[in-house]
Amino acid sequence: MYELQYSKPSSVNDAVAEVKKSTDAKFLAGGMTMIPTLKARLSSADLLVDLKGSNLSNISVSSSEVVVGSMTRHCDVASSSDIKGSLPALAKLAGGIGDHMVRSCGTIGGSLANNDPAACYPSAVLALGATVITNERSITADDFFEGMFETALNEDEIITEIKFPIPEKASYIKFPNPASRYAMVGVFMVKKPEGISVAVTGAGENGVFRCQEIENVLNSNFALEALDNIQISHDNLTSDIHASAAYRANLIKEMAKKGLQELILFYKIY
């Protein structure tokens, strides 16, 4: 790990000011990705600006949306009674991230800013049509994700909170890598008044994406048997040492079937 400086400002404005003073500064959230990559010398920084003192850890729920501060830890999202009561699929997603240590340190804002192609939160943000709020602006989910490890954030821009609309129903089903617990495929399914939206993480070469094949079928026929004969194209899906693109295509279908079954059985849509 390279020699570097460390700063822990007490506000978002001070954090931005610290970053602007340096030529190679980086914001530090939970550190679950940042610290290992620095230790392995896969990335470098001359200054780490810790956001833990910036008062960005909070959860609030209204009749129409769930708002989560960017420094809220995964374990706090998972255990929140307010989120469990209004958007249980989000609490379930957070409870399945990594292991106990990762959930106790990692943050929702850090995960979204990193935009790992196998991270869980991006699928919830995209499927729900959430809004990412920063110190500068509001960014819609469709505009936020720009590719593998790429987002619309500027270098000195900080996510402050994420606003999730509360849908009629939602589910999240993940097929985790047995070692890392990252999603080999994760499917977040949402039923809204305007129709079904389905976002997939862990499978796309360019990161999280909406699965139009499943959306089109379920918007025409919202039933378990509607997915029996669906064919998911493996074009633009990832092939690696863990699974081929064809295998991931089949996983998308199977995870979607489980997610739809969860909606029907546990949320009694019919």
Short mmCIF file of C-alpha atoms in Angstrom, two decimals:
data_model
loop_
_atom_site.label_atom_id
_atom_site.label_comp_id
_atom_site.label_asym_id
_atom_site.label_seq_id
_atom_site.Cartn_x
_atom_site.Cartn_y
_atom_site.Cartn_z
CA MET A 1 0.00 0.00 0.00
CA TYR A 2 1.38 3.40 -0.98
CA GLU A 3 2.11 6.12 1.55
CA LEU A 4 -0.81 8.53 1.76
CA GLN A 5 -2.50 11.13 3.91
CA TYR A 6 -5.80 10.72 5.74
CA SER A 7 -8.50 13.28 6.49
CA LYS A 8 -11.84 12.99 8.27
CA PRO A 9 -13.82 16.21 7.68
CA SER A 10 -17.02 16.95 9.54
CA SER A 11 -19.20 18.00 6.61
CA VAL A 12 -19.78 17.32 2.91
CA ASN A 13 -18.52 20.77 1.96
CA ASP A 14 -15.32 20.26 3.92
CA ALA A 15 -14.84 16.84 2.30
CA VAL A 16 -15.15 18.34 -1.17
CA ALA A 17 -12.72 21.10 -0.25
CA GLU A 18 -10.19 18.52 0.98
CA VAL A 19 -10.39 16.57 -2.28
CA LYS A 20 -9.89 19.70 -4.36
CA LYS A 21 -6.64 20.45 -2.53
CA SER A 22 -5.04 17.24 -3.77
CA THR A 23 -4.08 15.91 -7.20
CA ASP A 24 -5.01 12.30 -6.44
CA ALA A 25 -7.46 12.25 -3.53
CA LYS A 26 -10.27 9.74 -3.12
CA PHE A 27 -13.38 9.66 -0.97
CA LEU A 28 -13.52 6.81 1.52
CA ALA A 29 -16.89 5.34 2.49
CA GLY A 30 -16.93 1.85 4.00
CA GLY A 31 -13.59 0.95 2.42
CA MET A 32 -14.65 -2.57 1.43
CA THR A 33 -13.33 -2.06 -2.10
CA MET A 34 -11.02 0.91 -1.69
CA ILE A 35 -8.73 -0.52 1.00
CA PRO A 36 -8.13 -3.93 -0.65
CA THR A 37 -7.35 -2.34 -4.02
CA LEU A 38 -4.94 0.11 -2.41
CA LYS A 39 -3.24 -2.70 -0.50
CA ALA A 40 -2.90 -4.74 -3.69
CA ARG A 41 -1.61 -1.63 -5.51
CA LEU A 42 -4.38 -1.90 -8.06
CA SER A 43 -5.17 1.75 -7.38
CA SER A 44 -3.43 4.64 -5.68
CA ALA A 45 -4.20 7.86 -3.84
CA ASP A 46 -2.20 10.55 -2.06
CA LEU A 47 -5.12 11.42 0.23
CA LEU A 48 -8.11 9.51 1.57
CA VAL A 49 -11.01 11.72 2.62
CA ASP A 50 -13.15 9.73 5.06
CA LEU A 51 -16.87 10.51 4.86
CA LYS A 52 -17.79 8.92 8.18
CA GLY A 53 -17.93 12.29 9.90
CA SER A 54 -20.14 13.90 7.26
CA ASN A 55 -23.50 13.03 8.88
CA LEU A 56 -24.77 11.03 5.91
CA SER A 57 -26.07 7.95 7.74
CA ASN A 58 -29.86 8.04 8.06
CA ILE A 59 -33.06 6.30 7.02
CA SER A 60 -36.47 7.90 6.60
CA VAL A 61 -39.70 6.50 5.21
CA SER A 62 -42.83 8.24 4.00
CA SER A 63 -45.96 6.91 2.33
CA SER A 64 -44.34 7.13 -1.09
CA GLU A 65 -40.58 6.68 -0.71
CA VAL A 66 -37.69 5.31 1.29
CA VAL A 67 -34.74 7.67 1.69
CA VAL A 68 -31.38 6.22 2.69
CA GLY A 69 -28.33 8.32 3.50
CA SER A 70 -25.26 7.37 1.50
CA MET A 71 -23.14 6.38 4.52
CA THR A 72 -25.79 4.04 5.88
CA ARG A 73 -24.27 0.61 6.37
CA HIS A 74 -25.68 -2.52 4.74
CA CYS A 75 -26.48 -4.02 8.17
CA ASP A 76 -28.54 -0.95 9.09
CA VAL A 77 -30.56 -1.17 5.87
CA ALA A 78 -31.08 -4.89 6.49
CA SER A 79 -32.23 -4.45 10.09
CA SER A 80 -34.37 -1.32 9.64
CA SER A 81 -37.96 -2.03 10.70
CA ASP A 82 -39.11 0.92 8.59
CA ILE A 83 -37.55 -0.52 5.43
CA LYS A 84 -38.78 -4.03 6.24
CA GLY A 85 -42.29 -2.64 6.55
CA SER A 86 -42.30 -0.55 3.39
CA LEU A 87 -39.73 -2.06 1.00
CA PRO A 88 -38.78 -5.50 2.35
CA ALA A 89 -36.96 -6.53 -0.84
CA LEU A 90 -34.38 -3.80 -0.19
CA ALA A 91 -33.80 -5.02 3.37
CA LYS A 92 -33.44 -8.59 2.09
CA LEU A 93 -30.94 -7.45 -0.54
CA ALA A 94 -28.81 -5.65 2.04
CA GLY A 95 -28.89 -8.65 4.38
CA GLY A 96 -27.39 -10.88 1.70
CA ILE A 97 -24.39 -8.70 0.84
CA GLY A 98 -21.01 -10.26 1.59
CA ASP A 99 -20.47 -11.47 5.13
CA HIS A 100 -21.00 -9.96 8.59
CA MET A 101 -17.85 -7.83 8.38
CA VAL A 102 -18.75 -6.43 4.96
CA ARG A 103 -22.30 -5.63 6.06
CA SER A 104 -20.99 -3.95 9.22
CA CYS A 105 -18.60 -1.67 7.33
CA GLY A 106 -19.82 -1.29 3.76
CA THR A 107 -22.20 1.52 2.81
CA ILE A 108 -24.89 1.93 0.20
CA GLY A 109 -23.30 5.09 -1.22
CA GLY A 110 -19.90 3.47 -1.50
CA SER A 111 -21.38 0.51 -3.33
CA LEU A 112 -23.23 2.69 -5.82
CA ALA A 113 -20.27 5.01 -6.43
CA ASN A 114 -18.03 2.00 -7.09
CA ASN A 115 -20.66 0.36 -9.32
CA ASP A 116 -19.13 -3.09 -9.25
CA PRO A 117 -20.84 -5.15 -12.00
CA ALA A 118 -21.68 -7.85 -9.43
CA ALA A 119 -22.91 -5.55 -6.64
CA CYS A 120 -26.50 -5.92 -5.44
CA TYR A 121 -27.68 -2.34 -4.83
CA PRO A 122 -27.50 -1.18 -8.48
CA SER A 123 -30.25 -3.64 -9.42
CA ALA A 124 -32.58 -2.15 -6.78
CA VAL A 125 -31.82 1.41 -7.85
CA LEU A 126 -32.42 0.64 -11.53
CA ALA A 127 -35.52 -1.53 -11.15
CA LEU A 128 -37.21 0.82 -8.68
CA GLY A 129 -36.31 3.94 -10.67
CA ALA A 130 -34.58 5.47 -7.67
CA THR A 131 -32.97 8.90 -7.63
CA VAL A 132 -29.37 9.39 -6.54
CA ILE A 133 -28.92 12.72 -4.74
CA THR A 134 -25.46 14.29 -4.61
CA ASN A 135 -24.01 17.48 -3.20
CA GLU A 136 -24.55 19.01 -6.64
CA ARG A 137 -27.68 17.53 -8.25
CA SER A 138 -30.23 14.74 -8.58
CA ILE A 139 -29.45 11.88 -10.96
CA THR A 140 -32.05 9.41 -12.18
CA ALA A 141 -31.21 5.71 -12.11
CA ASP A 142 -31.25 5.51 -15.91
CA ASP A 143 -28.62 8.25 -16.10
CA PHE A 144 -26.46 7.20 -13.14
CA PHE A 145 -24.98 3.89 -14.32
CA GLU A 146 -22.67 4.30 -17.29
CA GLY A 147 -20.88 0.94 -17.49
CA MET A 148 -18.67 -1.38 -15.51
CA PHE A 149 -17.28 0.61 -12.52
CA GLU A 150 -18.47 3.78 -14.27
CA THR A 151 -21.10 6.27 -13.08
CA ALA A 152 -22.21 9.80 -13.88
CA LEU A 153 -20.44 11.14 -10.76
CA ASN A 154 -17.77 13.80 -11.13
CA GLU A 155 -14.48 13.29 -9.29
CA ASP A 156 -15.38 15.72 -6.50
CA GLU A 157 -19.08 14.79 -6.33
CA ILE A 158 -20.47 12.97 -3.30
CA ILE A 159 -23.63 10.88 -3.08
CA THR A 160 -25.60 12.18 -0.10
CA GLU A 161 -28.76 10.04 -0.24
CA ILE A 162 -30.80 7.70 -2.40
CA LYS A 163 -34.56 8.05 -2.82
CA PHE A 164 -36.42 4.80 -3.55
CA PRO A 165 -40.07 5.01 -4.67
CA ILE A 166 -42.20 2.46 -2.82
CA PRO A 167 -43.73 0.11 -5.42
CA GLU A 168 -46.75 -2.14 -5.17
CA LYS A 169 -44.50 -5.16 -4.72
CA ALA A 170 -40.82 -6.06 -5.17
CA SER A 171 -38.51 -9.06 -4.83
CA TYR A 172 -34.79 -9.73 -5.02
CA ILE A 173 -33.29 -13.13 -5.75
CA LYS A 174 -29.54 -13.67 -5.98
CA PHE A 175 -27.37 -16.60 -7.00
CA PRO A 176 -24.21 -15.78 -5.03
CA ASN A 177 -20.65 -16.75 -5.69
CA PRO A 178 -20.01 -19.19 -2.83
CA ALA A 179 -16.71 -17.52 -1.88
CA SER A 180 -17.26 -13.77 -2.28
CA ARG A 181 -21.07 -13.69 -1.96
CA TYR A 182 -21.12 -11.29 -4.89
CA ALA A 183 -23.97 -11.93 -7.30
CA MET A 184 -23.19 -14.26 -10.17
CA VAL A 185 -26.72 -13.23 -11.09
CA GLY A 186 -29.13 -11.10 -9.08
CA VAL A 187 -32.63 -10.20 -10.26
CA PHE A 188 -34.63 -7.35 -8.73
CA MET A 189 -38.27 -7.45 -9.85
CA VAL A 190 -40.75 -4.64 -9.26
CA LYS A 191 -44.49 -4.39 -9.84
CA LYS A 192 -45.58 -0.78 -10.41
CA PRO A 193 -48.92 0.64 -11.58
CA GLU A 194 -47.35 1.21 -14.99
CA GLY A 195 -46.00 -2.33 -15.27
CA ILE A 196 -43.17 -4.70 -14.39
CA SER A 197 -39.52 -3.68 -14.28
CA VAL A 198 -36.68 -6.16 -13.93
CA ALA A 199 -33.02 -5.28 -13.35
CA VAL A 200 -30.16 -7.78 -13.48
CA THR A 201 -26.79 -7.53 -11.78
CA GLY A 202 -23.78 -9.84 -11.91
CA ALA A 203 -24.34 -10.92 -15.50
CA GLY A 204 -23.79 -7.99 -17.85
CA GLU A 205 -20.49 -7.13 -19.51
CA ASN A 206 -21.35 -3.49 -18.91
CA GLY A 207 -22.78 -3.90 -15.43
CA VAL A 208 -26.38 -3.71 -14.27
CA PHE A 209 -29.12 -3.67 -16.93
CA ARG A 210 -32.87 -3.86 -17.45
CA CYS A 211 -34.02 -7.22 -18.82
CA GLN A 212 -36.45 -6.33 -21.59
CA GLU A 213 -37.23 -9.95 -22.49
CA ILE A 214 -38.66 -10.69 -19.05
CA GLU A 215 -40.37 -7.31 -18.73
CA ASN A 216 -42.16 -7.71 -22.08
CA VAL A 217 -43.40 -11.20 -21.26
CA LEU A 218 -44.65 -10.36 -17.76
CA ASN A 219 -46.28 -7.11 -18.84
CA SER A 220 -48.31 -9.19 -21.28
CA ASN A 221 -48.98 -12.11 -18.95
CA PHE A 222 -48.10 -11.76 -15.26
CA ALA A 223 -48.00 -15.46 -14.42
CA LEU A 224 -45.41 -18.08 -13.52
CA GLU A 225 -46.01 -20.11 -16.67
CA ALA A 226 -45.25 -17.06 -18.80
CA LEU A 227 -41.54 -17.54 -18.10
CA ASP A 228 -41.42 -21.25 -18.90
CA ASN A 229 -40.42 -20.86 -22.54
CA ILE A 230 -38.65 -17.53 -22.43
CA GLN A 231 -35.19 -17.42 -23.99
CA ILE A 232 -32.65 -14.99 -22.54
CA SER A 233 -30.00 -13.91 -25.03
CA HIS A 234 -26.46 -14.39 -23.77
CA ASP A 235 -25.14 -11.63 -26.02
CA ASN A 236 -23.34 -9.04 -23.89
CA LEU A 237 -23.36 -11.32 -20.85
CA THR A 238 -20.20 -12.05 -18.89
CA SER A 239 -18.14 -15.22 -19.27
CA ASP A 240 -15.46 -15.81 -16.65
CA ILE A 241 -13.96 -18.52 -14.47
CA HIS A 242 -17.17 -18.64 -12.42
CA ALA A 243 -19.75 -19.10 -15.18
CA SER A 244 -20.21 -18.86 -18.92
CA ALA A 245 -22.53 -16.33 -20.57
CA ALA A 246 -24.94 -19.15 -21.46
CA TYR A 247 -25.01 -20.34 -17.86
CA ARG A 248 -25.70 -16.81 -16.63
CA ALA A 249 -28.51 -16.46 -19.18
CA ASN A 250 -30.16 -19.53 -17.71
CA LEU A 251 -29.60 -18.19 -14.18
CA ILE A 252 -31.38 -14.95 -15.10
CA LYS A 253 -34.44 -16.95 -16.13
CA GLU A 254 -34.35 -19.14 -13.03
CA MET A 255 -33.81 -16.23 -10.62
CA ALA A 256 -36.65 -14.34 -12.31
CA LYS A 257 -38.97 -17.34 -11.84
CA LYS A 258 -38.07 -17.51 -8.15
CA GLY A 259 -38.59 -13.76 -7.78
CA LEU A 260 -41.98 -13.91 -9.45
CA GLN A 261 -42.96 -16.87 -7.30
CA GLU A 262 -41.95 -14.91 -4.20
CA LEU A 263 -44.18 -12.03 -5.24
CA ILE A 264 -47.14 -14.28 -5.88
CA LEU A 265 -46.84 -16.53 -2.84
CA PHE A 266 -45.69 -14.09 -0.17
CA TYR A 267 -47.27 -10.86 -1.33
CA LYS A 268 -50.54 -12.38 -2.63
CA ILE A 269 -50.81 -10.33 -5.80
CA TYR A 270 -53.57 -12.59 -7.13
#
